């Protein structure tokens, strides 16, 4: 059965801390792995990772994919209260546009 | 520019009634997706439309759920004889090519079945 597992499920940190969110997957027909941030309702796109070992970076956020060990991490440095959200990891299948999502990691950044 | 829009934003219905949820994708996007998010859960894939191809319905949880996409644009998700376990946020997304590009999500419809 195809599955995507995120850890931890929830995390509370203080402003300025660095966090690492994990996503592991077991799927057939893997194409890409995506990270989304969900604050209210609509998830917003962060990264799409297709190749192993190539770090993608956007400001204080970065992510990398390991296709051998079947996982990805999302790093957030110097966290701010505005980073508080649910972070969703999803795997895109190569033979269809279907996305399988993990359960999400709820991050709370305290002032 | 306009993003993905969904209506209604909230819907409360009685158990056993039928509901229709609407999604307007980004203009020009050929792929459209429906997902369901129950409280505290990740997103669950429901159905995927790509151009004129037959939709991928593999995620629909029962035959009470159906969806159509008219004219390659607007989509309607219909739930017949609603049950309390259907209560969730229903999210629609679109992309400009199936399978290869990021999906843009709408704000969702929160469905509550009483």
Short mmCIF file of C-alpha atoms in Angstrom, two decimals:
data_model
loop_
_atom_site.label_atom_id
_atom_site.label_comp_id
_atom_site.label_asym_id
_atom_site.label_seq_id
_atom_site.Cartn_x
_atom_site.Cartn_y
_atom_site.Cartn_z
CA UNK A 1 0.00 0.00 0.00
CA UNK A 2 1.31 3.43 -0.92
CA UNK A 3 1.93 5.62 2.10
CA UNK A 4 3.52 8.86 3.21
CA UNK A 5 4.46 9.32 6.86
CA UNK A 6 5.44 12.58 8.50
CA UNK A 7 7.14 13.15 11.83
CA UNK A 8 6.79 14.60 14.29
CA UNK A 9 3.02 15.09 14.16
CA UNK A 10 3.33 18.25 16.22
CA UNK A 11 6.11 20.49 17.41
CA UNK A 12 6.32 23.54 19.66
CA UNK A 13 9.39 25.76 19.47
CA UNK A 14 10.39 29.32 20.33
CA UNK A 15 11.21 32.09 17.92
CA UNK A 16 14.74 31.79 16.63
CA UNK A 17 14.89 28.00 16.92
CA UNK A 18 15.71 25.78 13.94
CA UNK A 19 13.33 22.92 13.13
CA UNK A 20 13.58 19.85 10.93
CA UNK A 21 10.44 18.16 9.66
CA UNK A 22 10.60 14.64 8.29
CA UNK A 23 8.72 12.85 5.53
CA UNK A 24 9.22 9.22 4.55
CA UNK A 25 7.41 7.40 1.80
CA UNK A 26 6.74 4.01 0.30
CA UNK A 27 5.07 4.36 -3.06
CA UNK A 28 5.09 2.76 -6.47
CA UNK A 29 5.69 4.98 -9.49
CA UNK A 30 7.34 7.84 -7.59
CA UNK A 31 7.78 11.04 -9.56
CA UNK A 32 8.26 13.91 -7.14
CA UNK A 33 7.83 14.93 -3.53
CA UNK A 34 6.15 18.19 -2.63
CA UNK A 35 5.97 20.29 0.52
CA UNK A 36 3.02 22.57 1.30
CA UNK A 37 2.27 25.01 4.13
CA UNK A 38 -1.32 25.18 5.38
CA UNK A 39 -2.25 28.08 7.62
CA UNK A 40 -6.01 28.40 7.31
CA UNK A 41 -7.59 26.32 4.57
CA UNK A 42 -5.72 26.37 1.26
CA UNK A 43 -2.28 24.71 1.29
CA UNK A 44 0.35 26.87 -0.37
CA UNK A 45 3.20 25.35 -2.35
CA UNK A 46 6.71 25.41 -0.93
CA UNK A 47 8.94 22.99 -2.85
CA UNK A 48 8.87 20.23 -5.44
CA UNK A 49 11.76 17.77 -5.26
CA UNK A 50 12.48 15.28 -8.01
CA UNK A 51 16.19 14.52 -7.80
CA UNK A 52 18.17 13.21 -4.84
CA UNK A 53 20.69 15.33 -3.02
CA UNK A 54 19.82 18.69 -4.55
CA UNK A 55 18.82 21.18 -1.89
CA UNK A 56 16.05 23.60 -2.67
CA UNK A 57 16.06 26.84 -0.74
CA UNK A 58 13.67 29.71 -0.25
CA UNK A 59 14.64 32.24 2.37
CA UNK A 60 14.81 30.49 5.73
CA UNK A 61 13.27 27.29 4.34
CA UNK A 62 15.18 24.51 2.64
CA UNK A 63 14.44 20.95 1.65
CA UNK A 64 16.23 17.93 0.28
CA UNK A 65 15.23 14.51 -1.03
CA UNK A 66 16.93 11.13 -0.58
CA UNK A 67 15.49 8.68 -3.10
CA UNK A 68 17.64 5.82 -1.87
CA UNK A 69 16.42 6.03 1.72
CA UNK A 70 12.97 7.28 0.62
CA UNK A 71 12.69 10.41 2.71
CA UNK A 72 12.79 14.16 2.63
CA UNK A 73 13.40 16.83 5.24
CA UNK A 74 12.17 20.38 5.47
CA UNK A 75 14.34 22.76 7.49
CA UNK A 76 13.25 26.10 8.86
CA UNK A 77 15.94 28.27 10.41
CA UNK A 78 15.43 31.26 12.72
CA UNK A 79 11.75 30.42 13.10
CA UNK A 80 9.17 33.20 13.44
CA UNK A 81 5.62 33.14 14.78
CA UNK A 82 4.43 33.44 11.19
CA UNK A 83 5.90 30.01 10.49
CA UNK A 84 3.18 28.47 12.69
CA UNK A 85 1.17 26.23 10.39
CA UNK A 86 0.58 22.66 9.30
CA UNK A 87 3.33 21.45 6.97
CA UNK A 88 2.19 18.83 4.49
CA UNK A 89 4.35 16.44 2.53
CA UNK A 90 2.94 14.75 -0.58
CA UNK A 91 4.17 12.32 -3.21
CA UNK A 92 3.28 12.75 -6.87
CA UNK A 93 2.85 9.58 -8.91
CA UNK A 94 4.56 9.33 -12.28
CA UNK A 95 1.67 7.68 -14.10
CA UNK A 96 -1.05 10.04 -12.90
CA UNK A 97 -1.41 13.47 -11.38
CA UNK A 98 -2.48 11.97 -8.07
CA UNK A 99 -0.92 13.27 -4.84
CA UNK A 100 -0.76 11.13 -1.70
CA UNK A 101 -0.39 13.28 1.41
CA UNK A 102 1.12 12.57 4.80
CA UNK A 103 -0.74 13.40 7.99
CA UNK A 104 1.00 16.74 8.32
CA UNK A 105 3.21 18.26 11.04
CA UNK A 106 1.64 21.00 13.12
CA UNK A 107 4.29 23.56 14.01
CA UNK A 108 3.69 26.17 16.68
CA UNK A 109 6.29 28.91 17.11
CA UNK A 110 5.99 30.79 20.38
CA UNK A 111 7.25 34.36 20.80
CA UNK B 1 -4.81 37.05 -11.03
CA UNK B 2 -7.71 34.90 -9.90
CA UNK B 3 -6.88 31.72 -8.05
CA UNK B 4 -8.94 28.60 -7.53
CA UNK B 5 -12.33 29.46 -6.06
CA UNK B 6 -14.79 27.19 -4.29
CA UNK B 7 -18.36 27.61 -3.17
CA UNK B 8 -19.95 27.58 -0.76
CA UNK B 9 -17.27 28.26 1.84
CA UNK B 10 -19.36 26.57 4.51
CA UNK B 11 -22.25 24.14 4.21
CA UNK B 12 -24.33 22.65 7.00
CA UNK B 13 -26.71 19.91 5.96
CA UNK B 14 -28.86 17.28 7.60
CA UNK B 15 -27.93 13.63 7.42
CA UNK B 16 -29.47 12.02 4.36
CA UNK B 17 -29.59 15.15 2.22
CA UNK B 18 -27.60 15.58 -1.01
CA UNK B 19 -25.01 18.35 -1.37
CA UNK B 20 -23.17 19.89 -4.30
CA UNK B 21 -19.80 21.58 -3.95
CA UNK B 22 -18.42 23.75 -6.72
CA UNK B 23 -14.87 24.43 -7.88
CA UNK B 24 -13.71 27.05 -10.40
CA UNK B 25 -10.11 26.27 -11.39
CA UNK B 26 -7.52 28.76 -12.56
CA UNK B 27 -8.32 29.72 -16.14
CA UNK B 28 -6.40 27.57 -18.60
CA UNK B 29 -5.54 24.84 -16.13
CA UNK B 30 -6.26 21.46 -17.67
CA UNK B 31 -6.00 19.35 -14.53
CA UNK B 32 -8.43 19.53 -11.60
CA UNK B 33 -8.33 17.58 -8.33
CA UNK B 34 -10.64 17.08 -5.36
CA UNK B 35 -9.33 16.23 -1.88
CA UNK B 36 -10.94 15.78 1.51
CA UNK B 37 -9.41 16.79 4.81
CA UNK B 38 -10.99 15.48 7.98
CA UNK B 39 -10.24 17.13 11.33
CA UNK B 40 -6.60 16.67 12.25
CA UNK B 41 -5.84 14.59 9.16
CA UNK B 42 -3.84 15.04 6.01
CA UNK B 43 -5.44 15.47 2.62
CA UNK B 44 -7.17 12.44 1.11
CA UNK B 45 -7.26 12.21 -2.69
CA UNK B 46 -10.76 11.82 -4.14
CA UNK B 47 -10.76 12.34 -7.91
CA UNK B 48 -8.60 13.80 -10.70
CA UNK B 49 -9.63 15.22 -14.08
CA UNK B 50 -7.08 15.76 -16.86
CA UNK B 51 -8.31 17.35 -20.08
CA UNK B 52 -10.73 15.11 -21.92
CA UNK B 53 -9.39 11.88 -20.43
CA UNK B 54 -11.50 9.65 -18.24
CA UNK B 55 -11.18 10.85 -14.64
CA UNK B 56 -9.18 8.93 -12.03
CA UNK B 57 -11.91 8.11 -9.50
CA UNK B 58 -9.80 5.77 -7.42
CA UNK B 59 -10.07 7.88 -4.27
CA UNK B 60 -13.85 8.21 -4.06
CA UNK B 61 -14.83 6.54 -0.76
CA UNK B 62 -18.24 5.24 -1.84
CA UNK B 63 -20.75 5.35 -4.66
CA UNK B 64 -22.51 8.21 -2.86
CA UNK B 65 -19.69 10.43 -4.12
CA UNK B 66 -19.50 11.60 -7.72
CA UNK B 67 -17.94 14.47 -9.60
CA UNK B 68 -18.17 15.99 -13.01
CA UNK B 69 -16.29 18.63 -14.91
CA UNK B 70 -18.25 20.51 -17.53
CA UNK B 71 -16.55 22.08 -20.53
CA UNK B 72 -13.13 21.30 -19.13
CA UNK B 73 -13.48 24.03 -16.52
CA UNK B 74 -15.88 24.15 -13.56
CA UNK B 75 -16.28 21.00 -11.48
CA UNK B 76 -19.02 19.87 -9.13
CA UNK B 77 -18.56 17.29 -6.39
CA UNK B 78 -21.85 15.70 -5.36
CA UNK B 79 -22.41 13.73 -2.18
CA UNK B 80 -25.70 11.88 -2.01
CA UNK B 81 -27.43 10.80 1.19
CA UNK B 82 -24.82 12.51 3.35
CA UNK B 83 -23.56 10.82 6.50
CA UNK B 84 -21.92 12.38 9.55
CA UNK B 85 -18.57 10.87 8.59
CA UNK B 86 -18.70 12.99 5.40
CA UNK B 87 -18.08 16.08 7.54
CA UNK B 88 -14.74 17.51 6.42
CA UNK B 89 -13.13 20.29 4.44
CA UNK B 90 -13.32 19.55 0.72
CA UNK B 91 -10.42 21.10 -1.19
CA UNK B 92 -10.11 21.57 -4.92
CA UNK B 93 -6.84 22.15 -6.76
CA UNK B 94 -5.83 22.78 -10.35
CA UNK B 95 -2.61 22.66 -12.33
CA UNK B 96 -1.64 23.63 -15.84
CA UNK B 97 -0.51 20.13 -16.76
CA UNK B 98 -1.43 16.87 -15.16
CA UNK B 99 1.25 15.25 -13.09
CA UNK B 100 4.23 17.48 -13.69
CA UNK B 101 3.58 20.77 -12.04
CA UNK B 102 2.48 22.11 -8.71
CA UNK B 103 -1.17 22.14 -7.79
CA UNK B 104 -2.83 25.37 -6.69
CA UNK B 105 -5.44 24.91 -3.99
CA UNK B 106 -8.71 26.68 -3.40
CA UNK B 107 -9.88 27.80 0.05
CA UNK B 108 -12.07 24.75 0.51
CA UNK B 109 -15.65 24.07 1.50
CA UNK B 110 -16.26 23.10 5.11
CA UNK B 111 -19.09 20.56 5.14
CA UNK B 112 -20.87 19.76 8.38
CA UNK B 113 -23.44 16.97 8.41
CA UNK B 114 -25.72 17.11 11.45
#
